Short mmCIF file of C-alpha atoms in Angstrom, two decimals:
data_model
loop_
_atom_site.label_atom_id
_atom_site.label_comp_id
_atom_site.label_asym_id
_atom_site.label_seq_id
_atom_site.Cartn_x
_atom_site.Cartn_y
_atom_site.Cartn_z
CA MET A 1 -60.57 -56.87 20.60
CA LYS A 2 -57.50 -57.93 18.62
CA PRO A 3 -54.51 -58.99 20.79
CA GLN A 4 -51.26 -57.04 20.53
CA GLU A 5 -48.26 -58.98 19.29
CA SER A 6 -45.77 -56.55 20.86
CA ILE A 7 -45.46 -53.39 22.93
CA PRO A 8 -43.08 -50.54 22.02
CA THR A 9 -40.52 -50.76 24.83
CA THR A 10 -37.55 -48.58 23.84
CA LYS A 11 -37.50 -44.84 24.38
CA VAL A 12 -37.18 -44.28 20.62
CA GLN A 13 -40.14 -46.53 19.79
CA ARG A 14 -42.37 -44.96 22.43
CA SER A 15 -41.30 -41.42 21.52
CA ALA A 16 -42.10 -42.11 17.86
CA LYS A 17 -45.59 -43.24 18.88
CA PHE A 18 -46.18 -40.01 20.80
CA VAL A 19 -44.90 -37.92 17.87
CA LYS A 20 -47.23 -39.74 15.47
CA THR A 21 -50.15 -39.14 17.82
CA GLY A 22 -49.19 -35.48 18.09
CA PHE A 23 -49.41 -35.17 14.31
CA GLN A 24 -52.82 -36.87 14.37
CA VAL A 25 -54.08 -34.46 17.03
CA GLY A 26 -52.66 -31.52 15.07
CA GLY A 27 -54.48 -32.75 11.98
CA ASN A 28 -57.71 -32.94 13.94
CA TYR A 29 -57.32 -29.29 14.97
CA ILE A 30 -56.65 -28.22 11.37
CA LYS A 31 -59.74 -30.13 10.18
CA HIS A 32 -61.83 -28.63 12.99
CA TYR A 33 -60.83 -25.02 12.37
CA SER A 34 -61.23 -25.43 8.61
CA LYS A 35 -64.84 -26.48 9.21
CA LYS A 36 -65.27 -23.60 11.64
CA LEU A 37 -64.44 -21.09 8.88
CA PHE A 38 -67.71 -22.09 7.22
CA ASN A 39 -69.65 -22.70 10.45
CA PRO A 40 -68.57 -20.24 13.19
CA ASN A 41 -71.06 -21.79 15.64
CA LEU A 42 -69.49 -25.25 15.40
CA ASP A 43 -68.78 -26.63 18.88
CA ASP A 44 -65.76 -28.72 19.95
CA LYS A 45 -67.61 -32.04 20.37
CA GLU A 46 -66.30 -33.66 17.16
CA LEU A 47 -62.77 -32.33 17.79
CA ASN A 48 -62.75 -33.74 21.33
CA GLU A 49 -64.08 -37.10 20.13
CA ASP A 50 -61.45 -37.37 17.36
CA ASN A 51 -58.63 -36.39 19.72
CA ALA A 52 -59.86 -38.72 22.48
CA ILE A 53 -59.93 -41.67 20.05
CA ASP A 54 -56.44 -40.98 18.68
CA ILE A 55 -54.85 -40.36 22.09
CA TYR A 56 -56.54 -43.34 23.74
CA ASN A 57 -55.60 -45.71 20.89
CA SER A 58 -51.97 -44.59 21.18
CA LEU A 59 -51.88 -44.96 24.97
CA SER A 60 -53.54 -48.38 24.71
CA GLU A 61 -50.74 -49.62 22.46
CA LEU A 62 -48.07 -48.17 24.75
CA LYS A 63 -49.74 -49.43 27.95
CA GLY A 64 -47.89 -48.87 31.23
CA SER A 65 -47.69 -45.40 32.73
CA ALA A 66 -49.04 -43.76 29.58
CA LEU A 67 -52.30 -45.72 29.81
CA LYS A 68 -52.36 -45.29 33.59
CA ILE A 69 -52.51 -41.52 33.11
CA ALA A 70 -55.59 -41.98 30.90
CA GLN A 71 -57.13 -44.14 33.60
CA MET A 72 -56.50 -41.49 36.25
CA LEU A 73 -57.82 -38.66 34.08
CA SER A 74 -61.01 -40.61 33.34
CA MET A 75 -61.88 -40.35 37.04
CA ASP A 76 -61.53 -36.54 37.11
CA LYS A 77 -64.83 -35.69 35.48
CA ASN A 78 -64.47 -31.96 36.08
CA ILE A 79 -61.06 -31.73 34.36
CA LEU A 80 -61.61 -33.20 30.90
CA PRO A 81 -64.37 -32.88 28.29
CA LYS A 82 -66.89 -35.74 28.37
CA SER A 83 -65.52 -37.26 25.14
CA TYR A 84 -62.17 -37.88 26.82
CA VAL A 85 -63.75 -39.23 30.01
CA ASP A 86 -65.93 -41.66 28.04
CA ARG A 87 -63.05 -42.93 25.91
CA PHE A 88 -60.41 -43.01 28.66
CA SER A 89 -62.75 -44.83 31.05
CA GLN A 90 -62.27 -47.94 28.89
CA SER A 91 -58.86 -48.27 30.55
CA GLN A 92 -60.60 -48.82 33.89
CA TYR A 93 -61.88 -52.19 32.73
CA ASN A 94 -60.33 -53.47 29.53
CA ALA A 95 -57.45 -52.42 27.29
CA PRO A 96 -56.24 -54.38 24.21
CA PRO A 97 -54.66 -57.62 25.53
CA LEU A 98 -51.30 -59.11 24.62
CA SER A 99 -51.13 -62.17 22.39
CA GLY A 100 -50.67 -65.67 23.83
CA PRO A 101 -47.10 -66.20 22.53
CA LEU A 102 -45.95 -62.89 24.01
CA ILE A 103 -47.51 -63.85 27.35
CA VAL A 104 -45.62 -67.15 27.35
CA ARG A 105 -42.33 -65.39 26.56
CA THR A 106 -42.95 -62.79 29.27
CA PHE A 107 -43.88 -65.47 31.80
CA THR A 108 -40.83 -67.60 30.96
CA LYS A 109 -38.45 -64.64 31.09
CA ASN A 110 -39.65 -63.49 34.49
CA PHE A 111 -40.45 -66.83 36.14
CA GLY A 112 -38.05 -69.26 34.48
CA LYS A 113 -40.83 -71.62 33.33
CA SER A 114 -43.77 -71.51 30.98
CA PRO A 115 -47.13 -71.30 32.77
CA GLU A 116 -48.27 -74.80 31.82
CA LYS A 117 -45.29 -76.24 33.75
CA ILE A 118 -46.40 -74.49 36.95
CA PHE A 119 -50.18 -74.67 36.87
CA ASP A 120 -52.54 -77.54 36.14
CA SER A 121 -54.22 -75.29 33.57
CA PHE A 122 -53.55 -71.78 32.29
CA ASN A 123 -55.82 -69.82 29.95
CA LEU A 124 -53.70 -67.88 27.45
CA LYS A 125 -56.66 -65.63 26.72
CA SER A 126 -56.69 -62.87 29.31
CA SER A 127 -59.83 -62.23 31.32
CA ASN A 128 -58.92 -58.61 31.93
CA ALA A 129 -56.28 -56.32 30.42
CA ALA A 130 -55.53 -52.93 31.97
CA SER A 131 -52.69 -50.40 32.14
CA ILE A 132 -49.85 -52.16 33.99
CA GLY A 133 -50.67 -55.81 33.35
CA GLN A 134 -53.32 -58.34 32.44
CA VAL A 135 -54.99 -61.19 34.31
CA HIS A 136 -55.26 -64.84 33.29
CA GLN A 137 -57.25 -67.63 34.88
CA ALA A 138 -55.37 -70.73 36.03
CA THR A 139 -55.97 -73.76 38.24
CA LEU A 140 -53.72 -75.61 40.65
CA ASN A 141 -54.63 -78.45 43.02
CA GLY A 142 -58.32 -77.80 42.49
CA LYS A 143 -58.09 -74.05 43.18
CA LYS A 144 -59.13 -71.42 40.64
CA LEU A 145 -56.44 -68.73 40.50
CA ALA A 146 -55.92 -65.30 39.00
CA VAL A 147 -52.43 -64.72 37.57
CA LYS A 148 -51.52 -61.09 36.90
CA ILE A 149 -48.66 -60.61 34.43
CA GLN A 150 -46.93 -57.26 33.99
CA TYR A 151 -46.42 -55.94 30.49
CA PRO A 152 -42.79 -55.98 29.29
CA GLY A 153 -40.86 -52.74 29.67
CA VAL A 154 -43.47 -51.00 31.84
CA GLY A 155 -41.19 -50.16 34.77
CA ASP A 156 -38.27 -49.07 32.60
CA SER A 157 -40.36 -46.62 30.56
CA ILE A 158 -42.13 -44.68 33.34
CA ALA A 159 -39.83 -41.64 33.56
CA SER A 160 -39.53 -41.19 29.78
CA ASP A 161 -43.26 -41.80 29.28
CA LEU A 162 -44.22 -39.09 31.74
CA LYS A 163 -41.95 -36.62 29.96
CA LEU A 164 -43.68 -37.52 26.70
CA VAL A 165 -47.12 -37.14 28.30
CA LYS A 166 -46.35 -33.55 29.33
CA PRO A 167 -47.34 -31.87 26.02
CA PHE A 168 -50.74 -33.58 26.11
CA ALA A 169 -51.16 -32.69 29.78
CA PHE A 170 -50.27 -29.03 29.14
CA ARG A 171 -52.92 -28.86 26.43
CA LEU A 172 -55.62 -30.80 28.28
CA LEU A 173 -55.13 -29.48 31.83
CA GLY A 174 -53.74 -25.99 31.32
CA MET A 175 -51.42 -26.33 34.33
CA SER A 176 -48.26 -24.35 34.80
CA GLU A 177 -45.06 -26.35 34.27
CA LYS A 178 -44.16 -26.10 37.97
CA GLU A 179 -47.56 -27.42 39.02
CA LEU A 180 -47.41 -30.17 36.44
CA ASN A 181 -43.93 -31.24 37.64
CA VAL A 182 -45.19 -31.57 41.22
CA TYR A 183 -47.98 -33.77 39.94
CA ILE A 184 -45.78 -35.85 37.64
CA ASN A 185 -43.05 -36.44 40.24
CA GLU A 186 -45.58 -37.80 42.71
CA VAL A 187 -47.25 -39.91 40.01
CA GLN A 188 -43.86 -41.30 38.96
CA GLU A 189 -43.10 -42.38 42.53
CA ARG A 190 -46.43 -44.19 42.88
CA LEU A 191 -46.18 -45.79 39.42
CA LEU A 192 -42.72 -47.17 40.17
CA GLU A 193 -44.23 -48.80 43.24
CA GLU A 194 -47.07 -50.21 41.15
CA THR A 195 -44.60 -51.99 38.88
CA ASP A 196 -42.93 -53.67 41.89
CA TYR A 197 -45.07 -56.79 42.18
CA ASP A 198 -43.04 -58.13 45.13
CA LEU A 199 -44.04 -54.99 47.02
CA GLU A 200 -47.66 -55.32 45.88
CA VAL A 201 -47.90 -58.89 47.19
CA ARG A 202 -46.52 -57.83 50.59
CA ARG A 203 -48.91 -54.88 50.78
CA SER A 204 -51.86 -56.96 49.58
CA ILE A 205 -51.30 -59.46 52.38
CA GLU A 206 -50.76 -56.69 54.96
CA PHE A 207 -53.83 -54.65 53.99
CA SER A 208 -56.19 -57.58 53.48
CA GLU A 209 -55.19 -58.92 56.91
CA ALA A 210 -55.69 -55.49 58.54
CA CYS A 211 -59.11 -55.04 56.89
CA LYS A 212 -60.38 -58.62 57.22
CA ASN A 213 -62.87 -57.81 59.99
CA LEU A 214 -64.66 -55.07 58.05
CA ASP A 215 -68.24 -55.98 57.19
CA ASN A 216 -69.15 -57.24 53.71
CA ILE A 217 -65.63 -57.13 52.23
CA VAL A 218 -63.64 -60.07 50.87
CA PHE A 219 -60.07 -60.36 49.61
CA PRO A 220 -58.31 -63.02 47.58
CA LYS A 221 -55.56 -65.08 49.17
CA TYR A 222 -52.12 -64.29 47.73
CA TYR A 223 -49.42 -66.85 46.94
CA PRO A 224 -45.89 -65.41 47.28
CA GLU A 225 -44.37 -68.74 46.21
CA LEU A 226 -46.19 -68.42 42.85
CA SER A 227 -45.43 -64.71 42.45
CA GLY A 228 -42.41 -62.65 41.48
CA ASN A 229 -41.36 -59.14 40.56
CA ARG A 230 -43.48 -59.27 37.38
CA ILE A 231 -46.11 -61.90 38.30
CA ILE A 232 -48.78 -62.08 41.04
CA THR A 233 -50.84 -65.17 41.78
CA MET A 234 -53.96 -64.95 43.95
CA ASP A 235 -57.28 -66.69 44.40
CA TRP A 236 -59.83 -66.03 41.69
CA LEU A 237 -62.80 -63.98 42.91
CA ASP A 238 -66.05 -64.36 40.98
CA GLY A 239 -68.13 -61.24 40.65
CA LEU A 240 -69.26 -58.28 38.60
CA HIS A 241 -67.50 -54.95 38.09
CA LEU A 242 -69.52 -51.90 39.05
CA LYS A 243 -70.93 -51.16 35.58
CA GLU A 244 -71.98 -54.78 35.14
CA PHE A 245 -73.46 -54.83 38.64
CA LEU A 246 -75.52 -51.69 38.05
CA ARG A 247 -76.90 -53.15 34.80
CA THR A 248 -78.55 -55.90 36.89
CA ASN A 249 -80.78 -53.22 38.50
CA PRO A 250 -79.79 -54.11 42.08
CA SER A 251 -81.98 -52.97 44.95
CA GLN A 252 -81.11 -49.72 46.65
CA GLU A 253 -80.64 -51.68 49.87
CA LEU A 254 -77.89 -53.73 48.20
CA CYS A 255 -76.29 -50.62 46.69
CA ASN A 256 -76.24 -49.02 50.14
CA LYS A 257 -74.62 -52.18 51.56
CA ILE A 258 -71.86 -52.15 48.92
CA GLY A 259 -71.42 -48.41 49.32
CA GLN A 260 -71.08 -48.75 53.09
CA ALA A 261 -68.43 -51.44 52.61
CA LEU A 262 -66.50 -49.07 50.33
CA TRP A 263 -66.78 -46.17 52.77
CA ASP A 264 -65.61 -48.29 55.69
CA PHE A 265 -62.79 -49.81 53.64
CA TYR A 266 -61.35 -46.40 52.73
CA ASN A 267 -61.92 -44.60 55.99
CA PHE A 268 -60.60 -47.45 58.12
CA GLN A 269 -57.35 -47.27 56.16
CA GLN A 270 -57.07 -43.48 56.21
CA HIS A 271 -57.82 -43.06 59.89
CA GLU A 272 -56.60 -46.30 61.48
CA MET A 273 -53.69 -47.26 59.19
CA ARG A 274 -52.67 -43.78 57.97
CA ALA A 275 -52.17 -45.34 54.53
CA VAL A 276 -54.75 -45.94 51.85
CA HIS A 277 -55.55 -47.91 48.70
CA ALA A 278 -55.22 -44.89 46.40
CA ASP A 279 -56.62 -46.31 43.18
CA PRO A 280 -60.41 -46.20 43.57
CA HIS A 281 -61.34 -46.83 39.95
CA PRO A 282 -64.20 -49.32 39.54
CA GLY A 283 -62.02 -51.93 37.82
CA ASN A 284 -60.31 -52.70 41.13
CA PHE A 285 -63.52 -53.94 42.76
CA LEU A 286 -66.02 -56.74 42.26
CA ILE A 287 -69.45 -57.38 43.70
CA THR A 288 -69.46 -61.08 44.49
CA PRO A 289 -72.41 -63.53 44.14
CA GLU A 290 -72.60 -63.43 47.96
CA GLU A 291 -73.30 -59.65 47.67
CA LYS A 292 -69.97 -58.60 49.16
CA LEU A 293 -67.35 -56.14 47.96
CA GLY A 294 -64.28 -57.89 46.55
CA VAL A 295 -61.03 -55.88 46.50
CA ILE A 296 -58.63 -57.29 43.90
CA ASP A 297 -55.76 -54.82 43.57
CA PHE A 298 -53.43 -53.15 46.09
CA GLY A 299 -50.86 -51.84 43.63
CA CYS A 300 -51.20 -48.17 44.55
CA ILE A 301 -50.84 -47.34 48.26
CA LYS A 302 -50.48 -43.79 49.56
CA GLU A 303 -49.03 -43.29 53.04
CA LEU A 304 -50.35 -40.32 55.04
CA PRO A 305 -47.60 -38.79 57.20
CA ASP A 306 -48.59 -36.99 60.38
CA ASP A 307 -47.51 -33.58 59.06
CA PHE A 308 -50.17 -33.97 56.35
CA TYR A 309 -52.83 -36.05 58.10
CA VAL A 310 -53.20 -33.89 61.21
CA PRO A 311 -53.66 -30.43 59.62
CA PHE A 312 -55.73 -31.76 56.71
CA PHE A 313 -58.20 -33.93 58.58
CA SER A 314 -58.46 -31.47 61.47
CA LEU A 315 -59.95 -29.07 58.94
CA ILE A 316 -62.76 -31.46 58.01
CA SER A 317 -63.50 -33.16 61.33
CA THR A 318 -63.13 -30.49 64.03
CA ASP A 319 -64.07 -26.85 64.57
CA VAL A 320 -60.74 -25.68 63.12
CA ILE A 321 -62.40 -24.54 59.88
CA ASN A 322 -64.58 -22.12 61.92
CA ASP A 323 -61.53 -20.38 63.39
CA LYS A 324 -59.76 -18.25 60.80
CA GLU A 325 -56.35 -18.21 62.50
CA LEU A 326 -56.33 -21.97 63.09
CA THR A 327 -57.43 -22.51 59.50
CA LEU A 328 -54.67 -20.26 58.17
CA ASP A 329 -52.15 -22.13 60.32
CA ALA A 330 -53.31 -25.44 58.81
CA PHE A 331 -53.19 -23.98 55.30
CA ARG A 332 -49.60 -22.85 55.89
CA LYS A 333 -48.57 -26.28 57.17
CA LEU A 334 -50.11 -27.78 54.04
CA GLU A 335 -48.30 -25.16 51.86
CA MET A 336 -51.60 -23.88 50.50
CA ILE A 337 -50.58 -20.41 51.68
CA SER A 338 -47.01 -19.14 51.43
CA SER A 339 -44.99 -16.74 53.59
CA LYS A 340 -44.42 -14.76 50.38
CA ASP A 341 -48.14 -14.08 49.89
CA THR A 342 -49.39 -10.54 50.36
CA PRO A 343 -52.27 -9.91 52.80
CA ALA A 344 -54.62 -9.68 49.83
CA GLN A 345 -53.39 -13.01 48.47
CA VAL A 346 -53.71 -14.63 51.91
CA GLN A 347 -57.34 -13.51 52.08
CA PHE A 348 -58.01 -14.70 48.52
CA TYR A 349 -56.56 -18.17 49.11
CA TYR A 350 -58.19 -18.41 52.53
CA ASN A 351 -61.63 -17.80 50.99
CA SER A 352 -61.02 -20.15 48.04
CA TYR A 353 -59.55 -23.04 50.01
CA LYS A 354 -62.10 -22.72 52.81
CA GLU A 355 -64.84 -23.19 50.21
CA MET A 356 -63.04 -26.27 48.84
CA ILE A 357 -62.51 -27.85 52.29
CA GLU A 358 -66.12 -27.24 53.28
CA LEU A 359 -67.26 -28.99 50.09
CA PHE A 360 -64.94 -31.92 50.68
CA ALA A 361 -66.10 -32.21 54.31
CA LYS A 362 -69.84 -32.32 53.64
CA PRO A 363 -70.07 -36.13 53.94
CA TYR A 364 -68.34 -35.88 57.33
CA SER A 365 -70.63 -33.14 58.65
CA SER A 366 -73.43 -35.49 59.76
CA SER A 367 -73.79 -39.14 60.73
CA THR A 368 -75.29 -40.08 57.35
CA PHE A 369 -74.87 -38.75 53.82
CA ASP A 370 -76.94 -39.32 50.69
CA PHE A 371 -74.56 -39.55 47.72
CA SER A 372 -77.42 -39.87 45.23
CA LYS A 373 -78.22 -36.17 45.27
CA PRO A 374 -76.62 -34.37 42.31
CA GLU A 375 -76.37 -31.02 44.11
CA PHE A 376 -73.21 -32.07 45.98
CA PHE A 377 -71.44 -33.04 42.76
CA ASP A 378 -72.78 -30.01 40.89
CA GLN A 379 -71.14 -27.84 43.55
CA ILE A 380 -67.84 -29.73 43.24
CA TYR A 381 -67.80 -29.42 39.45
CA ALA A 382 -68.83 -25.75 39.63
CA TYR A 383 -65.96 -25.10 42.04
CA GLY A 384 -63.54 -26.88 39.67
CA ASP A 385 -64.81 -24.85 36.71
CA LYS A 386 -64.44 -21.63 38.69
CA ILE A 387 -60.87 -22.11 39.87
CA ALA A 388 -59.80 -23.40 36.44
CA LYS A 389 -60.43 -19.88 35.11
CA ILE A 390 -58.50 -18.10 37.88
CA PRO A 391 -54.85 -17.29 37.00
CA GLU A 392 -53.73 -17.62 40.65
CA PHE A 393 -54.50 -21.35 40.50
CA LYS A 394 -52.12 -21.94 37.60
CA GLN A 395 -49.24 -22.14 40.09
CA ALA A 396 -48.33 -25.04 42.35
CA ARG A 397 -50.06 -24.90 45.73
CA GLY A 398 -50.24 -27.52 48.44
CA VAL A 399 -48.03 -30.43 49.45
CA LYS A 400 -47.68 -33.35 47.05
CA HIS A 401 -49.87 -35.62 49.20
CA PHE A 402 -52.99 -33.80 47.97
CA ILE A 403 -52.69 -35.41 44.55
CA TYR A 404 -53.51 -38.94 45.65
CA VAL A 405 -55.61 -38.08 48.71
CA ASN A 406 -57.94 -35.93 46.59
CA ARG A 407 -57.99 -38.57 43.88
CA THR A 408 -58.81 -41.26 46.44
CA ASN A 409 -61.63 -39.44 48.17
CA PHE A 410 -63.28 -37.87 45.16
CA GLY A 411 -62.96 -41.22 43.37
CA LEU A 412 -64.73 -42.82 46.33
CA TYR A 413 -67.41 -40.12 46.27
CA THR A 414 -67.98 -40.74 42.55
CA ILE A 415 -68.46 -44.50 42.99
CA LEU A 416 -70.88 -43.87 45.85
CA HIS A 417 -72.76 -41.44 43.60
CA ASP A 418 -72.97 -44.12 40.89
CA LEU A 419 -74.44 -46.46 43.51
CA LYS A 420 -76.80 -43.69 44.71
CA ALA A 421 -75.82 -44.88 48.17
CA THR A 422 -76.80 -43.46 51.54
CA ILE A 423 -73.91 -44.03 53.95
CA LYS A 424 -73.30 -43.97 57.69
CA THR A 425 -70.27 -41.70 57.71
CA ASP A 426 -69.40 -41.91 61.41
CA THR A 427 -68.12 -45.50 61.38
CA TYR A 428 -64.43 -44.57 61.08
CA LYS A 429 -63.60 -40.95 61.82
CA PRO A 430 -60.40 -38.90 61.85
CA HIS A 431 -58.54 -38.91 65.15
CA PHE A 432 -55.19 -37.52 66.24
CA ASP A 433 -54.00 -39.69 69.14
#
């Protein structure tokens, strides 16, 4: 993969890139419909593949929030065609890296020194390049370190990037503008936090300390004195990402062990800390040679306020869902049902959301759950396909916290499905004291 010599950082440069990509996508549609004149039965596979390549290549060059959106969409397998998911999932593991000279300039600008003056050794070739930054291996005093360096201009371009992403999102997702704005405003808030590396270091230390007694999980040590607002230095963790791990044909016993560690990691945070690592894409985890789960990124944290946590998790962990009036009260607190709704609309949304909550809650409904069975995911995808065709769901419904909580839990479910793991689900349960 050829290194990038520069990243478009100004609003004009990044806007021009989006415009160029828009023309490419438009050209793909013209080509597709021209072919369809002669072959009315032609499906959209080639069109989706061409568009996915053009859009992903553009986002890869822009990096930052633009590429982060691709990463997030790649996890929502019931939203996008498979061609987009396959292409965008590259951003979970490896995007085109920056060149060595640009890394040195970025490091010097943000840290005041070139890396070789701080570390005993520093590899200019990145070991991993993703959406917000890339990771380099270094050594100091005999320790092997991971140094994460943020791409230039990422934080400054978030708001303008998300405005530029809107036309693609309208076309791909079919959301109303109001619904899309709710989504984008919440995403912008989280992305701004992700570009604050001082905050990430503090959270990484806090969360790794809080979770240190969980079974079969390891965290790197962080070094605030070697970190800054655009640089994070931590211990290097050896291990395999999920795709690499699964290619080794691990035993089901080991997959269950890793899956249990993931389940406990997420549910301990949600129910004991009321805040959660909200970026469950596989690139943020490693399976170490000691067969433990390594967690290597705490950039995205979602806090769960009581006025969301209590009504939401009471629906999935108590008998509330079996009482219509209590369920409606929870739905109103979560803004899933409005005071302006007619009785017919209330009944419609009650039926629809009750079905969704009952699907979400299935892993919590018994002491163990087998995530290998495709029926559970078939039901989730079928529900997504169904509501996508219903006009009533083109308007904004639900408080903003749903965006990252749903992403977190369904992302977790997907990884557990990839592991074909059977999990003890009663280790950390919702509680309201």
